[in-house]
Amino acid sequence: MKSVRREQGGQQAGAAGTRARYRRILRFAAWNLTVTWWFELFLPRLGLSRVAERTRAKRMRRFAQRFHVLAVELGGLMIKVGQYMSSRLDVLPPEITAELEGLQDEVPPVPFLELRALAEAELGAPLELVFASVEENPIAAASLGQAHRAKLLPGNAADTGLQTVVLKVQRPGIGAIVDVDLAALRKVGGWLSRIRIVSKRANVPALVEEFAKTSLEEIDYLNEAANLERFAADFATDKRVTVPGVVWERTTRRVLTLEDVTAIKITDSQALIAAGIDPAEVAPVFAAVMFDQLFTNGFFHADPHPGNIFVTPEADPSADHPWKLTFIDFGMMGEVPPATRNGLRKLLIAAASRDGKGLVAAIGDIGVLVPSADTAELERAMTHLFARFGGMGFAELRDVDPREFRDFAAEFGDVVRSLPFQLPENFLLIIRAMSLTSGVCSSLDARFNLWDSVEPYAAQLLRDERGNIIKDVATQALDAAAVTLRLPKRMDGLITDIENGSLAVASPRLERQLARLIRTAHLAVAALIFGSLLIAGSVVRANDTVLGDVLMIASTLPLLYGLWAGRRRS
């Protein structure tokens, strides 16, 4: 009876804690939204915008400090929200991003005994019967789970070829915590959707649902293991990238056992230099690998912060690539739909070629601009931006006279603010991945210029696009040639059927019309082949002069045939 009462008391305490957590999150959000409304919307209407500007930095810093405390005390998804804000260097002020950077590595660990009980319940046996040993001190403590180094039993080690592994276990009770946090975030999202300036820019409830979907997938370790193997398949032939192996026999929905691939943390410049690796050489490779995921594969690591990427030196110094990028933690992954991927490829090519008009068109294709937006002024702004600042890295931009930025903002700020931008749902993870990528690269090389990585990648994309055009032209030419070869035979068969009386039609006029149709078809096909070969030759000639000349010369053959057939017809 006493045990039943204790259990009921525990459930009531848990429910009370859940309600308290929910209310605390909402109180924090309500207070800070009210303060923001007062200073950023209400006071400017009274002509007191200078008051808002003078106190903005201090208010932003105070908000970040309070959220930092809230996130560390509550854990759960609040840590994830803080990590996301810390990566948004592009839209959030440094007072917020700098204060929240520490959330990457500041999560307190769960006592091992609590984790042990959950792991044994999931695996169905005491840990001593499943592993040869498990270290009690964690090697990593994240907001949703915790990792410990372990060793497999001799039989499992022989079967898998692995000895040392990483045992990743969910934080006890994290499922209920995630449910509460998502309920609170949905409530806050509903509040924000009623603010016109916010709702015009983004569908906040939809963004919250995307975040919810990602978070629920992240606490399913079977899903993470499947993501890992899909990512590994994408880079199976790429010598730059490696991932840990999965020990499926020791993996469940809440326990994940992986090969131990611990190496040099990607931003540990001193360790990289000690291993004979130049950090400045790592940055462009990492950027290119992330570009491949986003623009080519369409399946990308959405949490590439420094704790999730190692640089692993090759044992053989004579290897083609002396080191590899080792990715871990595949709980947060994103997919780029084909239509969005095509838009992103156009965006990258336009940015690399400093094409302001093309950039705006690509932004529209992606869905960031509503279809009805008048983009003429935005195109002018982007053209001006590329003309002055295009090609500069972050280090170079810091050296630009601040008055130039103010002049640009004064001239084009109203244009950008007045346009109906919107944030597509699948862009949340894309923006996070690219923000973290830029931050890691800048940590590796203070003068890292993203353009240096964008331009060769965009050039390759452009060559691929040209190759696709040539392939399409060649396919159309072959199809046309096949039609040409089949057409006389089919016409002869039709005429034979008419002559044999197989068809209830007999007319000399019809025969003349059929003969004229054959000649017209020959002329049309010859013209199509001539145009196809000529276009293909002109496109190819930019990269391969010999092949381009051959194709252009070959185009004269169908041209001569067309001229001969035309004279014969006359």
XYZ file of N, CA and C in Angstrom, residues 257-399:
429
model
N 24.981 2.352 -29.843
C 26.368 1.942 -29.685
C 27.086 2.119 -31.011
N 28.174 2.902 -30.971
C 28.894 3.274 -32.188
C 30.384 3.005 -32.037
N 31.042 2.870 -33.173
C 32.493 2.807 -33.202
C 33.073 4.089 -32.587
N 34.128 3.932 -31.775
C 34.777 5.101 -31.182
C 35.724 5.718 -32.214
N 35.369 6.887 -32.711
C 36.178 7.551 -33.749
C 36.747 8.869 -33.226
N 36.865 8.991 -31.915
C 37.361 10.239 -31.326
C 38.727 10.601 -31.907
N 38.855 11.840 -32.344
C 40.110 12.313 -32.934
C 40.279 13.786 -32.563
N 40.888 14.565 -33.449
C 41.149 15.972 -33.161
C 39.890 16.786 -33.430
N 39.446 17.537 -32.432
C 38.292 18.421 -32.629
C 38.624 19.418 -33.727
N 37.676 19.642 -34.629
C 37.970 20.396 -35.848
C 38.477 21.812 -35.566
N 38.089 22.423 -34.452
C 38.525 23.791 -34.164
C 39.732 23.832 -33.222
N 40.328 22.684 -32.897
C 41.517 22.643 -32.036
C 42.751 22.884 -32.908
N 43.033 24.150 -33.192
C 44.111 24.501 -34.126
C 45.472 24.014 -33.647
N 45.736 24.088 -32.329
C 47.036 23.663 -31.819
C 47.254 22.168 -32.044
N 46.216 21.362 -31.797
C 46.336 19.918 -32.010
C 46.499 19.597 -33.495
N 45.814 20.347 -34.355
C 45.953 20.135 -35.795
C 47.384 20.425 -36.244
N 47.937 21.537 -35.782
C 49.293 21.903 -36.169
C 50.290 20.868 -35.648
N 50.066 20.381 -34.407
C 50.954 19.352 -33.844
C 50.920 18.068 -34.662
N 49.776 17.803 -35.307
C 49.651 16.596 -36.150
C 50.113 16.852 -37.580
N 50.646 18.049 -37.843
C 51.139 18.373 -39.182
C 50.045 18.771 -40.153
N 48.899 19.222 -39.628
C 47.756 19.606 -40.468
C 47.563 21.112 -40.363
N 47.503 21.787 -41.481
C 47.299 23.227 -41.507
C 45.802 23.528 -41.356
N 45.393 24.205 -40.277
C 43.956 24.515 -40.111
C 43.369 25.261 -41.298
N 44.185 26.122 -41.943
C 43.686 26.888 -43.091
C 43.362 25.982 -44.269
N 43.942 24.769 -44.317
C 43.621 23.820 -45.382
C 42.357 23.020 -45.063
N 42.022 22.931 -43.793
C 40.827 22.184 -43.384
C 39.558 22.969 -43.722
N 39.602 24.291 -43.563
C 38.402 25.121 -43.739
C 37.749 24.952 -45.110
N 38.482 25.107 -46.234
C 37.811 24.982 -47.531
C 37.299 23.571 -47.810
N 37.989 22.553 -47.277
C 37.514 21.173 -47.478
C 36.201 20.967 -46.736
N 36.141 21.451 -45.487
C 34.903 21.327 -44.717
C 33.754 22.058 -45.408
N 34.027 23.278 -45.907
C 32.986 24.038 -46.613
C 32.509 23.281 -47.844
N 33.452 22.704 -48.607
C 33.080 21.966 -49.832
C 32.235 20.738 -49.505
N 32.582 20.042 -48.416
C 31.812 18.855 -48.019
C 30.391 19.248 -47.624
N 30.236 20.367 -46.919
C 28.895 20.830 -46.555
C 28.122 21.270 -47.797
N 28.808 21.908 -48.763
C 28.155 22.278 -50.017
C 27.646 21.029 -50.740
N 28.462 19.974 -50.752
C 28.046 18.727 -51.407
C 26.753 18.193 -50.790
N 26.685 18.249 -49.464
C 25.488 17.745 -48.783
C 24.252 18.558 -49.161
N 24.396 19.872 -49.188
C 23.250 20.746 -49.411
C 22.832 20.813 -50.870
N 23.800 20.954 -51.772
C 23.480 21.259 -53.163
C 23.488 20.042 -54.080
N 24.145 18.969 -53.657
C 24.235 17.788 -54.522
C 23.447 16.617 -53.958
N 23.747 16.235 -52.697
C 23.090 15.061 -52.118
C 21.661 15.359 -51.673
N 21.431 16.566 -51.166
C 20.102 16.899 -50.665
C 19.812 16.319 -49.302
N 20.822 15.744 -48.633
C 20.674 15.164 -47.294
C 21.880 15.649 -46.494
N 21.652 16.450 -45.438
C 22.781 17.139 -44.823
C 22.736 17.074 -43.305
N 23.936 17.179 -42.729
C 24.103 17.242 -41.277
C 23.693 18.635 -40.835
N 22.648 18.716 -40.017
C 22.097 20.011 -39.647
C 22.655 20.551 -38.338
N 23.598 19.830 -37.733
C 24.179 20.275 -36.465
C 25.704 20.158 -36.502
N 26.358 20.777 -37.513
C 27.807 20.604 -37.661
C 28.614 21.557 -36.778
N 28.306 21.571 -35.475
C 29.109 22.407 -34.581
C 30.421 21.681 -34.270
N 31.427 22.374 -33.727
C 32.756 21.775 -33.573
C 32.788 20.471 -32.787
N 31.855 20.274 -31.858
C 31.843 19.026 -31.091
C 31.419 17.818 -31.884
N 30.854 18.033 -33.080
C 30.351 16.923 -33.888
C 31.239 16.587 -35.085
N 32.397 17.231 -35.179
C 33.289 16.955 -36.321
C 34.726 16.817 -35.821
N 35.367 15.719 -36.200
C 36.773 15.492 -35.899
C 37.594 15.545 -37.185
N 38.869 15.850 -37.018
C 39.834 15.693 -38.102
C 40.696 14.491 -37.739
N 40.632 13.452 -38.559
C 41.322 12.196 -38.275
C 42.522 12.028 -39.190
N 43.768 12.089 -38.657
C 44.950 11.872 -39.503
C 44.991 10.436 -40.018
N 45.423 10.259 -41.246
C 45.567 8.928 -41.832
C 46.784 8.229 -41.236
N 46.637 6.921 -40.979
C 47.776 6.152 -40.460
C 48.897 6.083 -41.480
N 48.526 6.030 -42.772
C 49.509 5.972 -43.848
C 49.775 7.387 -44.360
N 50.963 7.956 -44.085
C 51.229 9.335 -44.510
C 51.280 9.522 -46.016
N 51.422 8.421 -46.755
C 51.477 8.529 -48.217
C 50.102 8.447 -48.862
N 49.047 8.423 -48.066
C 47.686 8.329 -48.605
C 47.365 9.559 -49.450
N 46.403 9.378 -50.384
C 46.017 10.477 -51.268
C 45.584 11.700 -50.474
N 44.839 11.454 -49.406
C 44.402 12.541 -48.532
C 44.925 12.244 -47.136
N 45.823 13.059 -46.581
C 46.489 12.720 -45.305
C 45.588 12.787 -44.079
N 44.384 13.282 -44.215
C 43.445 13.338 -43.096
C 42.013 13.297 -43.626
N 41.084 12.968 -42.733
C 39.672 12.884 -43.096
C 38.837 13.713 -42.119
N 37.679 14.138 -42.593
C 36.686 14.758 -41.720
C 35.760 13.658 -41.218
N 35.685 13.512 -39.883
C 34.847 12.474 -39.284
C 33.623 13.125 -38.650
N 32.442 12.819 -39.178
C 31.188 13.368 -38.658
C 30.581 12.408 -37.645
N 30.028 12.954 -36.565
C 29.288 12.150 -35.587
C 27.970 12.855 -35.280
N 27.115 12.172 -34.523
C 25.826 12.722 -34.057
C 24.921 13.072 -35.234
N 24.174 12.080 -35.704
C 23.310 12.232 -36.869
C 21.834 12.306 -36.472
N 21.581 12.804 -35.258
C 20.191 12.932 -34.823
C 19.456 14.050 -35.534
N 20.162 15.156 -35.815
C 19.542 16.297 -36.485
C 20.032 16.349 -37.928
N 19.226 15.840 -38.827
C 19.541 15.837 -40.260
C 18.442 16.562 -41.022
N 18.803 17.115 -42.155
C 17.835 17.824 -42.980
C 17.825 17.304 -44.398
N 16.699 17.486 -45.061
C 16.584 17.108 -46.471
C 16.204 18.336 -47.281
N 16.811 18.467 -48.451
C 16.511 19.572 -49.352
C 15.725 19.007 -50.529
N 14.440 19.356 -50.675
C 13.651 18.851 -51.805
C 14.298 19.250 -53.130
N 14.089 18.456 -54.194
C 14.720 18.770 -55.492
C 14.463 20.185 -55.975
N 13.240 20.688 -55.822
C 12.936 22.047 -56.297
C 13.754 23.083 -55.521
N 13.829 22.910 -54.202
C 14.619 23.833 -53.394
C 16.096 23.708 -53.726
N 16.561 22.465 -53.966
C 17.979 22.248 -54.298
C 18.337 22.947 -55.604
N 17.451 22.875 -56.587
C 17.701 23.580 -57.856
C 17.774 25.089 -57.622
N 16.878 25.604 -56.777
C 16.913 27.025 -56.467
C 18.191 27.425 -55.754
N 18.652 26.572 -54.827
C 19.895 26.853 -54.115
C 21.099 26.819 -55.062
N 21.079 25.893 -56.015
C 22.174 25.831 -56.989
C 22.208 27.122 -57.814
N 21.033 27.600 -58.249
C 20.966 28.857 -58.993
C 21.454 30.018 -58.125
N 21.084 29.985 -56.843
C 21.501 31.033 -55.916
C 23.020 31.062 -55.788
N 23.617 29.893 -55.656
C 25.065 29.798 -55.503
C 25.780 30.292 -56.751
N 25.291 29.877 -57.915
C 25.904 30.310 -59.177
C 25.772 31.823 -59.340
N 24.600 32.365 -59.009
C 24.389 33.808 -59.137
C 25.277 34.585 -58.170
N 25.416 34.077 -56.951
C 26.261 34.757 -55.975
C 27.717 34.739 -56.412
N 28.177 33.588 -56.922
C 29.573 33.477 -57.343
C 29.865 34.366 -58.545
N 28.888 34.549 -59.427
C 29.097 35.366 -60.622
C 28.684 36.824 -60.410
N 28.346 37.186 -59.127
C 27.964 38.553 -58.778
C 26.782 39.039 -59.618
N 25.825 38.138 -59.845
C 24.664 38.446 -60.677
C 23.496 38.815 -59.764
N 23.293 40.137 -59.549
C 22.246 40.577 -58.643
C 20.858 40.159 -59.090
N 20.585 40.310 -60.377
C 19.266 39.936 -60.900
C 19.044 38.436 -60.779
N 20.083 37.659 -61.114
C 19.958 36.203 -60.993
C 19.777 35.771 -59.553
N 20.429 36.482 -58.625
C 20.299 36.158 -57.211
C 18.868 36.368 -56.740
N 18.271 37.484 -57.130
C 16.894 37.762 -56.723
C 15.936 36.733 -57.331
N 16.176 36.363 -58.595
C 15.328 35.343 -59.227
C 15.430 34.016 -58.493
N 16.668 33.647 -58.085
C 16.856 32.398 -57.355
C 16.165 32.438 -55.998
N 16.231 33.589 -55.321
C 15.548 33.746 -54.036
C 14.048 33.537 -54.217
N 13.513 34.069 -55.319
C 12.091 33.859 -55.607
C 11.772 32.402 -55.868
N 12.665 31.703 -56.613
C 12.445 30.285 -56.912
C 12.430 29.447 -55.635
N 13.286 29.796 -54.686
C 13.369 29.037 -53.446
C 12.113 29.225 -52.606
N 11.489 30.391 -52.715
C 10.275 30.654 -51.951
C 10.467 31.647 -50.831
N 11.641 32.309 -50.776
C 11.884 33.302 -49.733
C 11.116 34.588 -50.015
N 10.885 34.883 -51.299
C 10.061 36.031 -51.680
C 8.691 35.533 -52.136
N 7.643 36.213 -51.715
C 6.319 35.833 -52.188
C 6.234 36.159 -53.681
N 5.464 35.379 -54.463
C 5.429 35.568 -55.921
C 5.032 36.963 -56.366
N 4.237 37.671 -55.569
C 3.734 38.983 -55.988
C 4.716 40.120 -55.706
N 5.875 39.822 -55.148
C 6.812 40.876 -54.747
C 7.372 41.604 -55.960
N 7.470 42.937 -55.844
C 8.096 43.757 -56.878
C 9.589 43.802 -56.582
N 10.381 43.150 -57.446
C 11.795 42.924 -57.120
C 12.744 43.871 -57.842
N 12.249 44.834 -58.597
C 13.133 45.701 -59.388
C 14.134 46.442 -58.504
N 13.640 47.024 -57.404
C 14.535 47.772 -56.517
C 15.495 46.844 -55.787
N 15.022 45.635 -55.432
C 15.905 44.679 -54.764
C 17.032 44.247 -55.698
N 16.718 44.069 -56.978
C 17.757 43.719 -57.952
C 18.810 44.827 -58.028
N 18.366 46.063 -57.994
C 19.309 47.182 -58.026
C 20.166 47.188 -56.763
N 19.548 46.880 -55.622
C 20.293 46.854 -54.363
C 21.351 45.750 -54.376
N 20.974 44.568 -54.875
C 21.927 43.454 -54.913
C 23.067 43.738 -55.892
N 22.751 44.353 -57.020
C 23.792 44.714 -57.990
C 24.784 45.689 -57.368
N 24.265 46.684 -56.652
C 25.112 47.659 -55.968
C 25.956 46.970 -54.884
N 25.343 46.036 -54.157
C 26.038 45.331 -53.085
C 27.209 44.519 -53.633
N 26.965 43.781 -54.731
C 28.036 42.982 -55.330
C 29.148 43.879 -55.877
N 28.750 45.006 -56.468
C 29.753 45.889 -57.064
C 30.713 46.430 -56.009
N 30.207 46.670 -54.805
C 31.073 47.254 -53.783
C 31.700 46.214 -52.859
N 30.925 45.230 -52.390
C 31.415 44.315 -51.358
C 31.592 42.888 -51.848
N 31.206 42.569 -53.080
C 31.284 41.201 -53.584
C 32.706 40.678 -53.561
N 32.847 39.434 -53.083
C 34.157 38.803 -53.060
C 34.925 39.011 -51.772
N 34.443 39.868 -50.866
C 35.155 40.125 -49.618
C 34.831 39.049 -48.588
N 35.837 38.646 -47.842
C 35.625 37.748 -46.725
C 35.267 38.534 -45.479
N 34.993 37.811 -44.362
C 34.592 38.500 -43.137
C 35.715 39.396 -42.616
N 36.963 38.924 -42.728
C 38.082 39.731 -42.245
C 38.198 41.025 -43.043
N 38.011 40.943 -44.360
C 38.089 42.140 -45.193
C 36.930 43.086 -44.926
N 35.748 42.521 -44.676
C 34.587 43.370 -44.400
C 34.775 44.166 -43.111
N 35.520 43.579 -42.155
C 35.767 44.304 -40.909
C 36.622 45.551 -41.140
N 37.401 45.547 -42.221
C 38.278 46.686 -42.512
C 37.578 47.788 -43.304
